[in-house]
Amino acid sequence: MLALATIGFAVNFWAWALLSPLGPRFKDDLSLSSFEQSLLVAVPVLVGSLGRVPVGALTDRYGGRVMFPLVTTATIVPVLYLGLAGHSSLAALLVGGFFLGIGGTAFAVGVPFVSAWFPPERRGLAIGVFGTGMGGTAISALTTVNLVDARGMASPFLVTAAVLATYAVLAAFLLRDAPNRSVSSEPLTRRLAATARLAVTWQTAALYALAFGGYVAFSVYLPTYLKTGYSLAQADAANRMAGFVLLAVLMRPVGGWLADLVGPTRVLEGALFVVVAAAAVQTATPSLAPVGTLAFLAMAGALGAASGATFALVALLAPADKVGSVTGVVGAAGGLGGFVPPLVMGAVHDALDSYALGLALLALVASAALAFTFTAVQRATAHRTSGTRAA
């Protein structure tokens, strides 16, 4: 079940990230400004993020067996639209990108689905392994531009639609919910209201907005950053972005595994410190060989580990029957965290002809998250751990 869920996450994220590698091409072909290009790649992130809130709550009620095929099938429609008709204007791309965001909601299906199959002491690693499905963005980065160059604009969208359809059929026949999963019988609105009252919801949402949001932001904006800031060719920039994504993906289960061993707060503290340092170094726009490359790889590894540790924290602190609802809100925060930075980076570059201020803001926000982890999050974890031992 873990393998099937991870594949489904990867396939949906592959679709979710289809516009990012083509951003520089659309900018040239449609004469877009930096802000318009940033908006184009950020819209699917926004919709996929906000959509996780109701999708996570629905997963608590109906389970992953129903929701995974449903989300996957719904994603096929915008993928086909973008490939066949929706790439001729900015307005058409924004409409297609809006509905492409459905693919991003698969994350809120998979976390409660996987969590129910594993005991608490193994959930950090299990959810981390599931999180490697975010490597679907790397598949998109490595294949999209090459397919367009070889076989035309429609080809990557048609290939992705076929893969989505195949997975939807397999999931409908093979997926099974855990026999002991907690099923919530509350109405959707009441369940969401109860979730909003939980402190863990907003503590983990704040951390995930930086951890996964930073990953998403760079996975969609790094090709533009490298092309504009370092004059790299589009294919070279896309390949480097794929390397960033791959390292973050590999570090996500490592973060979950370490969280099982030493606790999620310690992993978060170490990872956030690395993000602060690497972002501060990159504000000076050093040469890519080797300083810039090392700074971005350090950030990739740290953001991936922090993402895995954050959902180990969710599994530790959230009530069993509200894991999906909490995941939806936290996942939405992560996606929103990925929506804002590309817009900020584009606006900053348009105004100052430099990305330094945007990276300085990242270092500042990461510093605030580090201080928050050392204080409020550490106290909440200690309280839950002492309560569990007493019980």
Tab-separated table of C-alpha atoms in Angstrom:
chain	number	residue	atom	x	y	z
A	1	MET	CA	0.000	0.000	0.000
A	2	LEU	CA	2.905	2.343	0.751
A	3	ALA	CA	4.413	1.664	-2.674
A	4	LEU	CA	1.092	2.222	-4.470
A	5	ALA	CA	0.465	5.472	-2.591
A	6	THR	CA	3.990	6.723	-3.318
A	7	ILE	CA	3.596	6.001	-7.036
A	8	GLY	CA	0.258	7.813	-7.055
A	9	PHE	CA	1.783	10.823	-5.329
A	10	ALA	CA	4.648	10.885	-7.851
A	11	VAL	CA	2.332	10.611	-10.864
A	12	ASN	CA	0.075	13.414	-9.669
A	13	PHE	CA	3.034	15.631	-8.804
A	14	TRP	CA	4.489	14.972	-12.242
A	15	ALA	CA	1.301	16.409	-13.702
A	16	TRP	CA	1.203	19.242	-11.152
A	17	ALA	CA	4.673	20.431	-12.203
A	18	LEU	CA	4.268	20.314	-15.992
A	19	LEU	CA	4.216	24.095	-16.479
A	20	SER	CA	7.361	24.907	-14.487
A	21	PRO	CA	10.012	23.584	-16.931
A	22	LEU	CA	8.249	25.368	-19.788
A	23	GLY	CA	8.077	28.715	-17.965
A	24	PRO	CA	11.097	30.262	-19.740
A	25	ARG	CA	9.752	29.104	-23.127
A	26	PHE	CA	6.326	30.605	-22.495
A	27	LYS	CA	8.003	33.807	-21.342
A	28	ASP	CA	9.823	34.123	-24.669
A	29	ASP	CA	6.966	32.923	-26.890
A	30	LEU	CA	4.257	35.037	-25.230
A	31	SER	CA	6.474	38.011	-24.208
A	32	LEU	CA	5.670	37.626	-20.512
A	33	SER	CA	7.156	39.763	-17.750
A	34	SER	CA	9.038	38.097	-14.877
A	35	PHE	CA	5.989	38.557	-12.653
A	36	GLU	CA	3.623	37.023	-15.252
A	37	GLN	CA	5.953	34.059	-15.642
A	38	SER	CA	6.071	33.644	-11.862
A	39	LEU	CA	2.264	33.828	-11.704
A	40	LEU	CA	1.974	31.157	-14.392
A	41	VAL	CA	4.007	28.590	-12.468
A	42	ALA	CA	2.575	29.614	-9.080
A	43	VAL	CA	-1.157	29.247	-9.854
A	44	PRO	CA	-1.148	25.402	-9.824
A	45	VAL	CA	0.735	25.562	-6.523
A	46	LEU	CA	-1.903	27.846	-4.998
A	47	VAL	CA	-4.886	25.731	-6.091
A	48	GLY	CA	-3.192	22.463	-5.182
A	49	SER	CA	-2.465	23.895	-1.751
A	50	LEU	CA	-5.895	25.257	-0.883
A	51	GLY	CA	-7.539	22.146	-2.307
A	52	ARG	CA	-5.715	19.983	0.227
A	53	VAL	CA	-7.907	21.276	3.048
A	54	PRO	CA	-11.215	19.754	1.819
A	55	VAL	CA	-9.455	16.775	0.193
A	56	GLY	CA	-7.711	15.883	3.465
A	57	ALA	CA	-10.996	16.095	5.363
A	58	LEU	CA	-12.734	13.969	2.718
A	59	THR	CA	-9.956	11.381	3.026
A	60	ASP	CA	-10.650	11.106	6.775
A	61	ARG	CA	-14.235	10.243	5.820
A	62	TYR	CA	-13.942	8.144	2.646
A	63	GLY	CA	-10.357	6.861	2.707
A	64	GLY	CA	-7.560	6.761	0.160
A	65	ARG	CA	-9.124	3.894	-1.774
A	66	VAL	CA	-11.819	6.284	-2.990
A	67	MET	CA	-9.898	9.549	-3.049
A	68	PHE	CA	-6.706	8.511	-4.872
A	69	PRO	CA	-8.467	7.330	-8.076
A	70	LEU	CA	-10.828	10.318	-7.890
A	71	VAL	CA	-8.091	12.959	-7.651
A	72	THR	CA	-5.983	11.240	-10.313
A	73	THR	CA	-8.864	11.022	-12.775
A	74	ALA	CA	-9.802	14.669	-12.232
A	75	THR	CA	-6.219	15.729	-13.002
A	76	ILE	CA	-6.351	14.188	-16.480
A	77	VAL	CA	-8.762	16.861	-17.762
A	78	PRO	CA	-6.541	19.965	-17.309
A	79	VAL	CA	-3.490	18.021	-18.513
A	80	LEU	CA	-5.209	17.233	-21.818
A	81	TYR	CA	-6.561	20.789	-22.096
A	82	LEU	CA	-3.105	22.336	-21.677
A	83	GLY	CA	-1.514	19.962	-24.152
A	84	LEU	CA	-4.127	20.244	-26.879
A	85	ALA	CA	-5.516	23.785	-26.641
A	86	GLY	CA	-4.502	25.727	-23.558
A	87	HIS	CA	-0.958	26.919	-24.292
A	88	SER	CA	-1.549	29.689	-26.821
A	89	SER	CA	-2.077	32.612	-24.417
A	90	LEU	CA	-1.399	33.605	-20.826
A	91	ALA	CA	-5.126	33.542	-20.000
A	92	ALA	CA	-5.519	29.999	-21.355
A	93	LEU	CA	-2.451	28.831	-19.453
A	94	LEU	CA	-3.755	30.342	-16.217
A	95	VAL	CA	-7.100	28.582	-16.626
A	96	GLY	CA	-5.374	25.264	-17.300
A	97	GLY	CA	-2.912	25.854	-14.462
A	98	PHE	CA	-5.783	26.553	-12.073
A	99	PHE	CA	-7.328	23.124	-12.621
A	100	LEU	CA	-3.917	21.470	-12.873
A	101	GLY	CA	-3.658	22.281	-9.176
A	102	ILE	CA	-5.953	19.315	-8.485
A	103	GLY	CA	-2.929	17.055	-8.863
A	104	GLY	CA	-1.265	18.771	-5.924
A	105	THR	CA	-4.051	17.693	-3.556
A	106	ALA	CA	-2.911	14.038	-3.786
A	107	PHE	CA	-0.542	14.720	-0.912
A	108	ALA	CA	-3.459	15.212	1.504
A	109	VAL	CA	-4.823	11.830	0.417
A	110	GLY	CA	-1.592	9.901	0.887
A	111	VAL	CA	-0.454	11.029	4.349
A	112	PRO	CA	-3.531	9.805	6.304
A	113	PHE	CA	-3.758	6.724	4.058
A	114	VAL	CA	-0.138	5.723	4.793
A	115	SER	CA	-0.254	6.792	8.448
A	116	ALA	CA	-3.129	4.395	9.152
A	117	TRP	CA	-1.098	1.412	7.908
A	118	PHE	CA	1.839	1.897	10.321
A	119	PRO	CA	2.325	2.048	14.113
A	120	PRO	CA	3.380	5.420	15.572
A	121	GLU	CA	7.042	4.473	15.974
A	122	ARG	CA	7.365	3.757	12.235
A	123	ARG	CA	5.234	6.534	10.782
A	124	GLY	CA	8.073	9.031	10.398
A	125	LEU	CA	9.967	6.758	8.017
A	126	ALA	CA	6.794	5.541	6.260
A	127	ILE	CA	5.495	9.050	5.590
A	128	GLY	CA	9.012	10.079	4.565
A	129	VAL	CA	9.096	7.269	1.996
A	130	PHE	CA	5.687	8.351	0.736
A	131	GLY	CA	7.043	11.884	0.510
A	132	THR	CA	9.605	10.766	-2.055
A	133	GLY	CA	6.686	10.884	-4.465
A	134	MET	CA	7.381	14.605	-4.702
A	135	GLY	CA	10.126	13.419	-7.040
A	136	GLY	CA	7.414	13.520	-9.674
A	137	THR	CA	8.497	17.123	-10.161
A	138	ALA	CA	11.952	15.831	-11.111
A	139	ILE	CA	10.375	13.549	-13.734
A	140	SER	CA	8.653	16.599	-15.160
A	141	ALA	CA	11.870	18.625	-15.143
A	142	LEU	CA	13.866	15.908	-16.907
A	143	THR	CA	11.304	14.960	-19.560
A	144	THR	CA	9.054	17.917	-20.388
A	145	VAL	CA	11.450	20.154	-22.311
A	146	ASN	CA	13.046	17.196	-24.122
A	147	LEU	CA	9.642	15.858	-25.212
A	148	VAL	CA	8.553	19.290	-26.456
A	149	ASP	CA	11.787	19.684	-28.443
A	150	ALA	CA	11.477	16.203	-29.933
A	151	ARG	CA	7.754	15.811	-30.570
A	152	GLY	CA	5.967	19.109	-30.055
A	153	MET	CA	4.176	20.972	-27.272
A	154	ALA	CA	1.385	18.419	-26.783
A	155	SER	CA	3.633	15.394	-26.234
A	156	PRO	CA	4.539	15.688	-22.505
A	157	PHE	CA	0.903	16.389	-21.633
A	158	LEU	CA	-0.358	13.381	-23.610
A	159	VAL	CA	2.240	11.086	-22.020
A	160	THR	CA	1.362	12.322	-18.540
A	161	ALA	CA	-2.378	11.915	-19.162
A	162	ALA	CA	-1.813	8.295	-20.212
A	163	VAL	CA	0.205	7.581	-17.069
A	164	LEU	CA	-2.472	9.207	-14.892
A	165	ALA	CA	-5.205	7.110	-16.504
A	166	THR	CA	-3.208	3.917	-15.988
A	167	TYR	CA	-2.623	4.679	-12.329
A	168	ALA	CA	-6.270	5.618	-11.717
A	169	VAL	CA	-7.382	2.202	-12.983
A	170	LEU	CA	-4.736	0.333	-10.954
A	171	ALA	CA	-5.554	2.296	-7.800
A	172	ALA	CA	-9.270	1.574	-8.144
A	173	PHE	CA	-8.567	-2.177	-8.198
A	174	LEU	CA	-5.568	-2.523	-5.874
A	175	LEU	CA	-5.695	0.117	-3.134
A	176	ARG	CA	-7.108	-0.911	0.257
A	177	ASP	CA	-7.590	1.232	3.357
A	178	ALA	CA	-6.028	0.019	6.611
A	179	PRO	CA	-8.509	-2.212	8.467
A	180	ASN	CA	-8.044	-0.316	11.742
A	181	ARG	CA	-8.102	3.233	10.381
A	182	SER	CA	-10.048	5.808	12.369
A	183	VAL	CA	-13.091	6.939	10.394
A	184	SER	CA	-14.467	10.373	11.179
A	185	SER	CA	-18.251	10.643	11.078
A	186	GLU	CA	-18.417	14.403	11.718
A	187	PRO	CA	-19.736	16.663	8.957
A	188	LEU	CA	-17.032	18.294	6.872
A	189	THR	CA	-17.491	21.802	8.260
A	190	ARG	CA	-17.514	20.636	11.888
A	191	ARG	CA	-14.427	18.512	11.332
A	192	LEU	CA	-12.548	21.408	9.769
A	193	ALA	CA	-13.580	23.688	12.630
A	194	ALA	CA	-12.302	21.155	15.175
A	195	THR	CA	-9.058	20.840	13.245
A	196	ALA	CA	-8.602	24.605	13.270
A	197	ARG	CA	-8.809	24.594	17.073
A	198	LEU	CA	-5.864	22.208	17.443
A	199	ALA	CA	-2.549	23.880	18.270
A	200	VAL	CA	-0.646	21.200	16.345
A	201	THR	CA	-2.417	22.271	13.151
A	202	TRP	CA	-0.930	25.752	13.156
A	203	GLN	CA	2.441	24.823	14.644
A	204	THR	CA	3.164	22.264	11.947
A	205	ALA	CA	1.554	24.436	9.260
A	206	ALA	CA	4.005	27.251	10.009
A	207	LEU	CA	6.983	24.896	9.776
A	208	TYR	CA	5.755	23.178	6.633
A	209	ALA	CA	5.094	26.514	4.946
A	210	LEU	CA	8.840	27.067	5.055
A	211	ALA	CA	10.113	23.492	4.627
A	212	PHE	CA	7.937	22.201	1.811
A	213	GLY	CA	7.093	25.687	0.596
A	214	GLY	CA	10.779	26.375	0.064
A	215	TYR	CA	11.143	23.127	-1.846
A	216	VAL	CA	8.137	23.854	-4.056
A	217	ALA	CA	9.245	27.433	-4.653
A	218	PHE	CA	12.667	26.394	-5.882
A	219	SER	CA	11.327	23.423	-7.838
A	220	VAL	CA	9.105	25.755	-9.879
A	221	TYR	CA	11.287	28.887	-9.948
A	222	LEU	CA	14.856	27.579	-10.022
A	223	PRO	CA	14.958	27.248	-13.849
A	224	THR	CA	13.959	30.902	-14.155
A	225	TYR	CA	16.412	31.959	-11.431
A	226	LEU	CA	19.329	30.142	-13.066
A	227	LYS	CA	18.465	31.339	-16.566
A	228	THR	CA	18.057	34.968	-15.467
A	229	GLY	CA	20.717	35.170	-12.765
A	230	TYR	CA	23.399	32.955	-14.321
A	231	SER	CA	22.479	32.990	-18.050
A	232	LEU	CA	22.166	29.202	-18.242
A	233	ALA	CA	20.458	27.497	-21.153
A	234	GLN	CA	16.900	26.322	-20.507
A	235	ALA	CA	17.760	22.615	-20.616
A	236	ASP	CA	20.776	23.090	-18.323
A	237	ALA	CA	18.686	25.053	-15.822
A	238	ALA	CA	15.958	22.380	-15.870
A	239	ASN	CA	18.518	19.613	-15.262
A	240	ARG	CA	20.003	21.485	-12.303
A	241	MET	CA	16.531	21.962	-10.894
A	242	ALA	CA	16.011	18.202	-11.235
A	243	GLY	CA	19.176	17.650	-9.180
A	244	PHE	CA	17.840	19.975	-6.483
A	245	VAL	CA	14.529	18.093	-6.442
A	246	LEU	CA	16.196	14.669	-6.383
A	247	LEU	CA	18.331	15.502	-3.340
A	248	ALA	CA	15.335	16.971	-1.485
A	249	VAL	CA	13.306	13.856	-2.326
A	250	LEU	CA	16.023	11.514	-1.055
A	251	MET	CA	16.422	13.481	2.171
A	252	ARG	CA	12.708	13.409	2.992
A	253	PRO	CA	12.630	9.775	4.222
A	254	VAL	CA	15.976	10.404	5.934
A	255	GLY	CA	14.330	13.250	7.832
A	256	GLY	CA	11.433	10.988	8.807
A	257	TRP	CA	13.777	8.184	9.865
A	258	LEU	CA	15.892	10.548	11.968
A	259	ALA	CA	12.721	11.930	13.526
A	260	ASP	CA	11.787	8.397	14.626
A	261	LEU	CA	15.253	8.028	16.192
A	262	VAL	CA	15.971	11.381	17.856
A	263	GLY	CA	12.671	13.233	17.663
A	264	PRO	CA	11.272	15.565	14.999
A	265	THR	CA	12.209	18.809	16.769
A	266	ARG	CA	15.936	18.049	16.736
A	267	VAL	CA	15.824	17.250	13.031
A	268	LEU	CA	13.907	20.457	12.324
A	269	GLU	CA	16.368	22.555	14.317
A	270	GLY	CA	19.374	21.206	12.434
A	271	ALA	CA	17.705	21.493	9.029
A	272	LEU	CA	16.501	25.057	9.575
A	273	PHE	CA	19.969	26.157	10.653
A	274	VAL	CA	21.351	24.850	7.345
A	275	VAL	CA	18.658	26.730	5.389
A	276	VAL	CA	19.533	29.990	7.159
A	277	ALA	CA	23.241	29.591	6.401
A	278	ALA	CA	22.812	28.526	2.761
A	279	ALA	CA	20.315	31.286	1.945
A	280	ALA	CA	22.622	33.875	3.517
A	281	VAL	CA	25.511	32.668	1.363
A	282	GLN	CA	23.422	32.782	-1.822
A	283	THR	CA	22.370	36.408	-1.267
A	284	ALA	CA	25.766	37.398	-2.650
A	285	THR	CA	25.072	35.482	-5.911
A	286	PRO	CA	28.382	33.591	-5.786
A	287	SER	CA	29.646	31.646	-8.779
A	288	LEU	CA	27.861	28.371	-9.347
A	289	ALA	CA	31.119	26.406	-9.249
A	290	PRO	CA	31.319	25.470	-6.459
A	291	VAL	CA	29.785	27.871	-3.899
A	292	GLY	CA	26.367	28.475	-5.466
A	293	THR	CA	25.879	24.809	-6.275
A	294	LEU	CA	26.834	23.749	-2.754
A	295	ALA	CA	24.514	26.364	-1.227
A	296	PHE	CA	21.526	25.170	-3.241
A	297	LEU	CA	22.288	21.489	-2.616
A	298	ALA	CA	22.566	22.181	1.120
A	299	MET	CA	19.203	23.937	1.028
A	300	ALA	CA	17.672	21.057	-0.943
A	301	GLY	CA	18.830	18.461	1.569
A	302	ALA	CA	17.757	20.557	4.556
A	303	LEU	CA	14.325	21.379	3.138
A	304	GLY	CA	13.720	17.716	2.293
A	305	ALA	CA	14.726	16.538	5.770
A	306	ALA	CA	12.606	19.243	7.421
A	307	SER	CA	9.582	18.228	5.315
A	308	GLY	CA	9.904	14.626	6.465
A	309	ALA	CA	10.378	15.646	10.096
A	310	THR	CA	7.336	17.942	10.015
A	311	PHE	CA	4.962	15.118	9.142
A	312	ALA	CA	6.586	12.884	11.734
A	313	LEU	CA	5.555	15.678	14.101
A	314	VAL	CA	1.998	15.590	12.706
A	315	ALA	CA	1.829	11.815	13.240
A	316	LEU	CA	3.079	12.304	16.808
A	317	LEU	CA	0.805	15.160	17.887
A	318	ALA	CA	-2.417	14.957	15.817
A	319	PRO	CA	-5.449	12.877	16.948
A	320	ALA	CA	-5.757	9.685	14.885
A	321	ASP	CA	-9.175	10.547	13.433
A	322	LYS	CA	-8.023	14.000	12.330
A	323	VAL	CA	-4.693	13.183	10.666
A	324	GLY	CA	-6.207	13.775	7.215
A	325	SER	CA	-7.774	17.076	8.210
A	326	VAL	CA	-4.575	18.312	9.872
A	327	THR	CA	-2.597	17.089	6.865
A	328	GLY	CA	-4.871	19.068	4.566
A	329	VAL	CA	-4.302	22.319	6.433
A	330	VAL	CA	-0.568	21.694	6.849
A	331	GLY	CA	-0.230	20.668	3.207
A	332	ALA	CA	-2.095	23.796	2.166
A	333	ALA	CA	0.319	25.892	4.200
A	334	GLY	CA	3.235	24.166	2.496
A	335	GLY	CA	1.807	24.844	-0.932
A	336	LEU	CA	1.038	28.452	-0.062
A	337	GLY	CA	4.591	28.731	1.164
A	338	GLY	CA	5.599	27.689	-2.343
A	339	PHE	CA	3.163	30.084	-4.015
A	340	VAL	CA	4.458	33.312	-2.482
A	341	PRO	CA	8.267	33.129	-3.021
A	342	PRO	CA	8.190	32.895	-6.855
A	343	LEU	CA	5.989	35.997	-6.953
A	344	VAL	CA	8.298	37.791	-4.517
A	345	MET	CA	11.402	36.749	-6.455
A	346	GLY	CA	9.898	37.889	-9.756
A	347	ALA	CA	8.760	41.219	-8.318
A	348	VAL	CA	12.103	41.808	-6.580
A	349	HIS	CA	14.042	41.095	-9.768
A	350	ASP	CA	11.780	43.359	-11.827
A	351	ALA	CA	12.311	46.185	-9.311
A	352	LEU	CA	15.996	45.742	-8.393
A	353	ASP	CA	17.447	43.576	-11.183
A	354	SER	CA	18.739	41.274	-8.415
A	355	TYR	CA	17.515	38.301	-6.400
A	356	ALA	CA	19.558	39.147	-3.287
A	357	LEU	CA	16.681	40.661	-1.311
A	358	GLY	CA	14.453	37.652	-1.946
A	359	LEU	CA	17.099	35.255	-0.622
A	360	ALA	CA	17.740	37.508	2.370
A	361	LEU	CA	14.022	37.296	3.188
A	362	LEU	CA	14.254	33.489	3.028
A	363	ALA	CA	17.133	33.544	5.543
A	364	LEU	CA	15.115	35.830	7.825
A	365	VAL	CA	11.977	33.660	7.719
A	366	ALA	CA	14.036	30.499	8.330
A	367	SER	CA	15.613	32.179	11.373
A	368	ALA	CA	12.157	32.916	12.761
A	369	ALA	CA	11.078	29.294	12.174
A	370	LEU	CA	14.215	28.070	13.942
A	371	ALA	CA	13.431	30.209	16.992
A	372	PHE	CA	9.815	28.961	16.952
A	373	THR	CA	10.992	25.327	16.888
A	374	PHE	CA	13.336	25.899	19.824
A	375	THR	CA	10.474	27.315	21.909
A	376	ALA	CA	6.802	26.526	21.219
A	377	VAL	CA	7.248	23.338	19.176
A	378	GLN	CA	9.767	21.845	21.589
A	379	ARG	CA	7.401	22.492	24.528
A	380	ALA	CA	4.446	20.891	22.688
A	381	THR	CA	6.486	17.796	21.837
A	382	ALA	CA	7.796	17.437	25.377
A	383	HIS	CA	4.250	17.740	26.756
A	384	ARG	CA	2.892	15.062	24.408
A	385	THR	CA	5.817	12.726	25.089
A	386	SER	CA	5.475	13.039	28.873
A	387	GLY	CA	1.707	12.486	28.575
A	388	THR	CA	2.212	9.316	26.529
A	389	ARG	CA	4.719	7.935	29.049
A	390	ALA	CA	2.323	8.664	31.906
A	391	ALA	CA	-0.509	6.887	30.099
